[in-house]
mmCIF file with all atom_site columns, C-alpha atoms in Angstrom:
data_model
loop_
_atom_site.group_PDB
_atom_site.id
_atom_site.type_symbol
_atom_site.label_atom_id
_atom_site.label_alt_id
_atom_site.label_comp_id
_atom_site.label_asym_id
_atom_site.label_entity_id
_atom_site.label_seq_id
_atom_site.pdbx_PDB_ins_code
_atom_site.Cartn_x
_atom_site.Cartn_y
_atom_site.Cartn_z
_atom_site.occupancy
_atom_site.B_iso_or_equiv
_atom_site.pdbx_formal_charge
_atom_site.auth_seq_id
_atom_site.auth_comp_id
_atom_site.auth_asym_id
_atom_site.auth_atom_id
_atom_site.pdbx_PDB_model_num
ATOM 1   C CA . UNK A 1 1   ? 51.403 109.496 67.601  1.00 51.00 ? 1   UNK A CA 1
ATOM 2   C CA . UNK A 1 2   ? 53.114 109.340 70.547  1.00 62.00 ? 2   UNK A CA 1
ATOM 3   C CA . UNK A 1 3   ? 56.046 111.705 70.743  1.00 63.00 ? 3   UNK A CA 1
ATOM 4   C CA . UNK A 1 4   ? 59.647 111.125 70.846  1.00 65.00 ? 4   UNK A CA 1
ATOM 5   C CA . UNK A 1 5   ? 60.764 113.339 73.706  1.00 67.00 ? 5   UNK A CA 1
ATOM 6   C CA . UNK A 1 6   ? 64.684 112.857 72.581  1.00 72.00 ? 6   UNK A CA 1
ATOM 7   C CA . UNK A 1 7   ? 64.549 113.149 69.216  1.00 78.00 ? 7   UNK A CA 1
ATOM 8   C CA . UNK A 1 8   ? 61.807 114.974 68.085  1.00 87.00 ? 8   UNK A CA 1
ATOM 9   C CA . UNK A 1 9   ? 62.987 118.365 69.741  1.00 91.00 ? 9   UNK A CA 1
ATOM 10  C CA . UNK A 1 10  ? 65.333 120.291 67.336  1.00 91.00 ? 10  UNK A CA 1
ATOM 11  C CA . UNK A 1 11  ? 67.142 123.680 68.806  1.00 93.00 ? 11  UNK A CA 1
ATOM 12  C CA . UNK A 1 12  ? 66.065 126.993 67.680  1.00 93.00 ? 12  UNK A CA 1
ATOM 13  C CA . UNK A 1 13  ? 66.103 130.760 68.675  1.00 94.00 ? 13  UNK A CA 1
ATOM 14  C CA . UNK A 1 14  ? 63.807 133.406 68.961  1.00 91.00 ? 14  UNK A CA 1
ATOM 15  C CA . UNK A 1 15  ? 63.891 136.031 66.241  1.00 90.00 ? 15  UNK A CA 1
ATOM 16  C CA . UNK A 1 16  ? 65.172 139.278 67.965  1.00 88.00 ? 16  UNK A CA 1
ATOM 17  C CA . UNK A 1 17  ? 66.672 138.669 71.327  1.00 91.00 ? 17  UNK A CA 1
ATOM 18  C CA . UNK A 1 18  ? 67.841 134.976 69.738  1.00 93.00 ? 18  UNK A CA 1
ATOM 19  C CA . UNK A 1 19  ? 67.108 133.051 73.210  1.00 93.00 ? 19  UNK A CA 1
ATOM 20  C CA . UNK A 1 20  ? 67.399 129.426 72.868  1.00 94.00 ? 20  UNK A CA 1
ATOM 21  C CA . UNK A 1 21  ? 64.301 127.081 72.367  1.00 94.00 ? 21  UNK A CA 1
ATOM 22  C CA . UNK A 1 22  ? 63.539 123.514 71.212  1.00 93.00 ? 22  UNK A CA 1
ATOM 23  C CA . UNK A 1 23  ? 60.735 123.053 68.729  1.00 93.00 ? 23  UNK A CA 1
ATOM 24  C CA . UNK A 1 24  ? 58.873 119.752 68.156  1.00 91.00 ? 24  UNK A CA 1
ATOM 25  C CA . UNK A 1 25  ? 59.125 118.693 64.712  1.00 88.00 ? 25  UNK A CA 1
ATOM 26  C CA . UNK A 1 26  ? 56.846 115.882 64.158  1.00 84.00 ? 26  UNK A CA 1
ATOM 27  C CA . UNK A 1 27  ? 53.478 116.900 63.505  1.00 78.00 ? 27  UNK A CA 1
ATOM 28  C CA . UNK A 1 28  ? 50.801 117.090 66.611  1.00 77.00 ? 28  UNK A CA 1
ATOM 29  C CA . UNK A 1 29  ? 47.481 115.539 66.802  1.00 73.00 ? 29  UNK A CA 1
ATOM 30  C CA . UNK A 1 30  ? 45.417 117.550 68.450  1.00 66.00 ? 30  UNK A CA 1
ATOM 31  C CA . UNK A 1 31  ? 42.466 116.114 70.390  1.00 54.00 ? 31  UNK A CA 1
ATOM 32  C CA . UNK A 1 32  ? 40.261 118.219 69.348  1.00 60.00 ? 32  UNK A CA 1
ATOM 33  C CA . UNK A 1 33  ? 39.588 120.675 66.096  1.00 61.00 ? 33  UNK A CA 1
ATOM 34  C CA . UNK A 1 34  ? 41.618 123.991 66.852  1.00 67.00 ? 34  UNK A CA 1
ATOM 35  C CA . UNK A 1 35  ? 40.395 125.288 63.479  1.00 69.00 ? 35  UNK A CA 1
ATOM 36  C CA . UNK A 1 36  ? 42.022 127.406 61.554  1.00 74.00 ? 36  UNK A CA 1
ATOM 37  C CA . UNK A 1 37  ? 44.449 127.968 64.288  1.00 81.00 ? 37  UNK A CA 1
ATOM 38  C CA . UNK A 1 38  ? 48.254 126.748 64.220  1.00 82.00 ? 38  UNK A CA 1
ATOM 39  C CA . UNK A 1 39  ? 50.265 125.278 67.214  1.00 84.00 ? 39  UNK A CA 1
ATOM 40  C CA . UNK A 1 40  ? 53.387 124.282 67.877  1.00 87.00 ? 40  UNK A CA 1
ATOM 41  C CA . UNK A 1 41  ? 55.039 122.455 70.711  1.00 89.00 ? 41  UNK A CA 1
ATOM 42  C CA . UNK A 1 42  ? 58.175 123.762 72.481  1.00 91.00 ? 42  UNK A CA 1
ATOM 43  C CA . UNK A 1 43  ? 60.689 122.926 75.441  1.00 91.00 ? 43  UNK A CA 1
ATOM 44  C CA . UNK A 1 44  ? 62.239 126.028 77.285  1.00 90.00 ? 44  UNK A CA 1
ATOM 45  C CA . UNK A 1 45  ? 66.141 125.265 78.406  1.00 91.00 ? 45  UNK A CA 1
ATOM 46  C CA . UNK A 1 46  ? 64.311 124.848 81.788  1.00 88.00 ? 46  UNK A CA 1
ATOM 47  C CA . UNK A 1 47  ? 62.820 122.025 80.025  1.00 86.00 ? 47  UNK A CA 1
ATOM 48  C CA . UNK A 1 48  ? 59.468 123.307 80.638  1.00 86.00 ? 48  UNK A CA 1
ATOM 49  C CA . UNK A 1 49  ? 57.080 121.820 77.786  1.00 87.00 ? 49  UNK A CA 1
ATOM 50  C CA . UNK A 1 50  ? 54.800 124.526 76.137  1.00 88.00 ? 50  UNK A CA 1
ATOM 51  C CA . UNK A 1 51  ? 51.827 124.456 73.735  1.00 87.00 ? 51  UNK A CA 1
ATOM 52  C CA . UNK A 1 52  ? 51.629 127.478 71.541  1.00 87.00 ? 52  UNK A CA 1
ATOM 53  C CA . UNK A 1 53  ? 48.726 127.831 69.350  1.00 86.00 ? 53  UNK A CA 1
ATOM 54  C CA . UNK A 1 54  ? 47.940 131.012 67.081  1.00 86.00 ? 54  UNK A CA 1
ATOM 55  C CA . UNK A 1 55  ? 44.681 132.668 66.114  1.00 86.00 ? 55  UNK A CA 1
ATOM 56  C CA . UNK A 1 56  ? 45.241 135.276 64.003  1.00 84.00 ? 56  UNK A CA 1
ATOM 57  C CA . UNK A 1 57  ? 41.590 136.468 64.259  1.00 86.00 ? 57  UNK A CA 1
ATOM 58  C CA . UNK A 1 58  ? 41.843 136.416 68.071  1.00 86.00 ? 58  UNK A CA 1
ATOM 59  C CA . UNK A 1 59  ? 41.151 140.327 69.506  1.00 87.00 ? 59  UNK A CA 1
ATOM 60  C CA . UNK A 1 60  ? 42.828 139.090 72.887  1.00 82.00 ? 60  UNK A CA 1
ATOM 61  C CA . UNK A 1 61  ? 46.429 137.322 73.468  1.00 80.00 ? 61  UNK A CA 1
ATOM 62  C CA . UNK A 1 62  ? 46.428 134.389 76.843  1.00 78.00 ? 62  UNK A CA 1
ATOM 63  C CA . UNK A 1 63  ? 48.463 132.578 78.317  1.00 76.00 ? 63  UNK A CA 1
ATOM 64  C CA . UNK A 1 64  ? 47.756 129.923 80.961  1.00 75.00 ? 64  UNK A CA 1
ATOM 65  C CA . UNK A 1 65  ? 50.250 127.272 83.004  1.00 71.00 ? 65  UNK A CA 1
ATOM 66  C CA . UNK A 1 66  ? 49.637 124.515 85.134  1.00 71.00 ? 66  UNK A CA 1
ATOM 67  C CA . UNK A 1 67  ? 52.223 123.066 86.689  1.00 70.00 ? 67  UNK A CA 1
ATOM 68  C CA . UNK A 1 68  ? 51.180 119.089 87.626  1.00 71.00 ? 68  UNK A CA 1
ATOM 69  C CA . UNK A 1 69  ? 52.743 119.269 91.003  1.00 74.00 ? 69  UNK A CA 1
ATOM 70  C CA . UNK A 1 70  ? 51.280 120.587 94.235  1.00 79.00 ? 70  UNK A CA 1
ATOM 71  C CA . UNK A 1 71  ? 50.785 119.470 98.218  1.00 83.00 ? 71  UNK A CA 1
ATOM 72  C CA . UNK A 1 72  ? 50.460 115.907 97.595  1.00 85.00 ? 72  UNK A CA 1
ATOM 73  C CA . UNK A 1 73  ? 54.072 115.994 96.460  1.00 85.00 ? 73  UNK A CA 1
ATOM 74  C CA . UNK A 1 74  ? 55.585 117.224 99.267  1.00 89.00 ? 74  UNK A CA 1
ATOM 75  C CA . UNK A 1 75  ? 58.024 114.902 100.706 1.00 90.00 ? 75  UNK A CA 1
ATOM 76  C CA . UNK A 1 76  ? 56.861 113.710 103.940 1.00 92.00 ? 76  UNK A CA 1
ATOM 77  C CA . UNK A 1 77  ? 59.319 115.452 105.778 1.00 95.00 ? 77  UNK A CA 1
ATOM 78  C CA . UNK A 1 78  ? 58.685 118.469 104.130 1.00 92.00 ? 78  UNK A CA 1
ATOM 79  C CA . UNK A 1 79  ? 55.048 118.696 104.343 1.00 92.00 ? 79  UNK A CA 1
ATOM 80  C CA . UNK A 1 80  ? 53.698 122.588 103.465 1.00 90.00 ? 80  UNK A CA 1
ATOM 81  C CA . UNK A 1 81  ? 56.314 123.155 100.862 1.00 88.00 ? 81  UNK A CA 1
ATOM 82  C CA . UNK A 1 82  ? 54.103 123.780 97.875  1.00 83.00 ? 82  UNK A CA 1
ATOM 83  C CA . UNK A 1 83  ? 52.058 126.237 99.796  1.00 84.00 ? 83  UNK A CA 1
ATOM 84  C CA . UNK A 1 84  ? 55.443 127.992 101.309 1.00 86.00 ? 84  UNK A CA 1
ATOM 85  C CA . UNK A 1 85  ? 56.727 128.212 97.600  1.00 80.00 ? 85  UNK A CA 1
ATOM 86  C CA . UNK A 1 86  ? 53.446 129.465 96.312  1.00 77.00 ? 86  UNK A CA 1
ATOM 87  C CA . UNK A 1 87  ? 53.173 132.152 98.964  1.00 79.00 ? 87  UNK A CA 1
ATOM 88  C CA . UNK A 1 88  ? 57.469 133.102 98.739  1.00 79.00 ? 88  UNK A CA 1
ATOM 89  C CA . UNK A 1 89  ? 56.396 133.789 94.634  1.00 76.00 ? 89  UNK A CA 1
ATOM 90  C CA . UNK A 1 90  ? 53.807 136.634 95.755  1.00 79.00 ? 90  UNK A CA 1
ATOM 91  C CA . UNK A 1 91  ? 56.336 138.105 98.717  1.00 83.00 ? 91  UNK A CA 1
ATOM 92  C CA . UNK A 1 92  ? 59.160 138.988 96.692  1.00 81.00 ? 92  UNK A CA 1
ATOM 93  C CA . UNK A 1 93  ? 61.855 138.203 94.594  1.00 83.00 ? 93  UNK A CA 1
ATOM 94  C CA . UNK A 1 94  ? 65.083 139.611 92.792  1.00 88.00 ? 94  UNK A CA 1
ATOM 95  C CA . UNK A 1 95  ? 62.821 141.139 89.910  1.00 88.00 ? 95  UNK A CA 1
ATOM 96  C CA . UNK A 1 96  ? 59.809 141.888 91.625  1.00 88.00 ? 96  UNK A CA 1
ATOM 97  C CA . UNK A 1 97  ? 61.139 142.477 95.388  1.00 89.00 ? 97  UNK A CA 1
ATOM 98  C CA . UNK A 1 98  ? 58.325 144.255 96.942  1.00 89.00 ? 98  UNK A CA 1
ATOM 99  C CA . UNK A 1 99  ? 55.578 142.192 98.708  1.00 85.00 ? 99  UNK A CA 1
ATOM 100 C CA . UNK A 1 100 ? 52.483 141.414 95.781  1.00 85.00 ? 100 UNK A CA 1
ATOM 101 C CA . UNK A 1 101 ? 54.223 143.634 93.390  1.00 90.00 ? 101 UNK A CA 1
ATOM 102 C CA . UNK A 1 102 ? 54.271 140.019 91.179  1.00 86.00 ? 102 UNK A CA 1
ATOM 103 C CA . UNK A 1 103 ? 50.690 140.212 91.754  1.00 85.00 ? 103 UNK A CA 1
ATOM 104 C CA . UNK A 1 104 ? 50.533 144.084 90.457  1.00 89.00 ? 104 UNK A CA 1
ATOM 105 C CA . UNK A 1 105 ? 52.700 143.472 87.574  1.00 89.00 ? 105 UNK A CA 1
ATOM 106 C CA . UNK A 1 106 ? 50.010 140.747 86.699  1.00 87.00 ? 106 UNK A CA 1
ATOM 107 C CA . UNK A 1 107 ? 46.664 142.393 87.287  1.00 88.00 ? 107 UNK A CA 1
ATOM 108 C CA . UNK A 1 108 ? 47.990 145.643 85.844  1.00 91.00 ? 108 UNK A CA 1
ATOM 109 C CA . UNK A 1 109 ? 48.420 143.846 82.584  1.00 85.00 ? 109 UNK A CA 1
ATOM 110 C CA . UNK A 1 110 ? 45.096 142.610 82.604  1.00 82.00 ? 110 UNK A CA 1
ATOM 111 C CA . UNK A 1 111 ? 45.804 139.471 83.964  1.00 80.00 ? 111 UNK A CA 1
ATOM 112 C CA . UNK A 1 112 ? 44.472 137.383 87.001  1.00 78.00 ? 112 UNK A CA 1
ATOM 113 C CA . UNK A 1 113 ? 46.559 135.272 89.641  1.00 77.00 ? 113 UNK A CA 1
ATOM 114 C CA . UNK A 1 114 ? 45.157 132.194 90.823  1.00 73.00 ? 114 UNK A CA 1
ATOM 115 C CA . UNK A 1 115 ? 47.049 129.801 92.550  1.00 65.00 ? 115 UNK A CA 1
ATOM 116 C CA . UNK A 1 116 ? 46.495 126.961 94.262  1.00 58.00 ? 116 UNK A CA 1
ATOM 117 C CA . UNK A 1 117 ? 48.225 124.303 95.793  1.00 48.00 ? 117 UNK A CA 1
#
């Protein structure tokens, strides 16, 4: 099924801090068995597009993003940008203003940075 990107998004909000979200409401065919897992498909108000899926017998919570954009984006008067914005996200920034204290917040939460342009 191919999905309808205007219509198939209906607005929600979380439960507690009731932040806005779009849920797709269609169902999803996965490529590939997820068991007895559950997933949904979201859009952020940044209209960033998120897969959620659910194992309740997990022992371990993940998350993972890829963003399909990198060097061979840059505009050709801007080549480098995608590496400068990579490296400005580990020097600092409003919430997380000293240099690789991103990076700390990340590793010291059992997580692992690894980007690449």
């Amino acid at each position: 099924m191919k999905l309808n990107w205007e219509t198939g998004f209906q607005p929600r909000t979380t439960h507690s801090l009731q932040l806005p979200y779009e849920e797709y409401v269609y169902a999803l065919d996965m490529a590939k068995d997820i068991g007895d897992c559950s997933s949904r498909l979201i859009r952020l108000p940044n209209n960033m597009i998120a897969l959620c899926i659910q194992d309740m017998g997990a022992k371990q919570a993940a998350a993972s993003l890829s963003i399909n954009i990198g060097s061979l984006a840059d505009p050709p008067e801007l080549q480098g940008l995608a590496h400068l914005l990579e490296h400005m996200l580990f020097m600092g920034s409003e919430k997380y203003p000293d240099k690789n204290e991103y990076k700390s917040y990340i590793t010291d939460n059992f997580g692992f940075p690894n980007a690449t342009t």
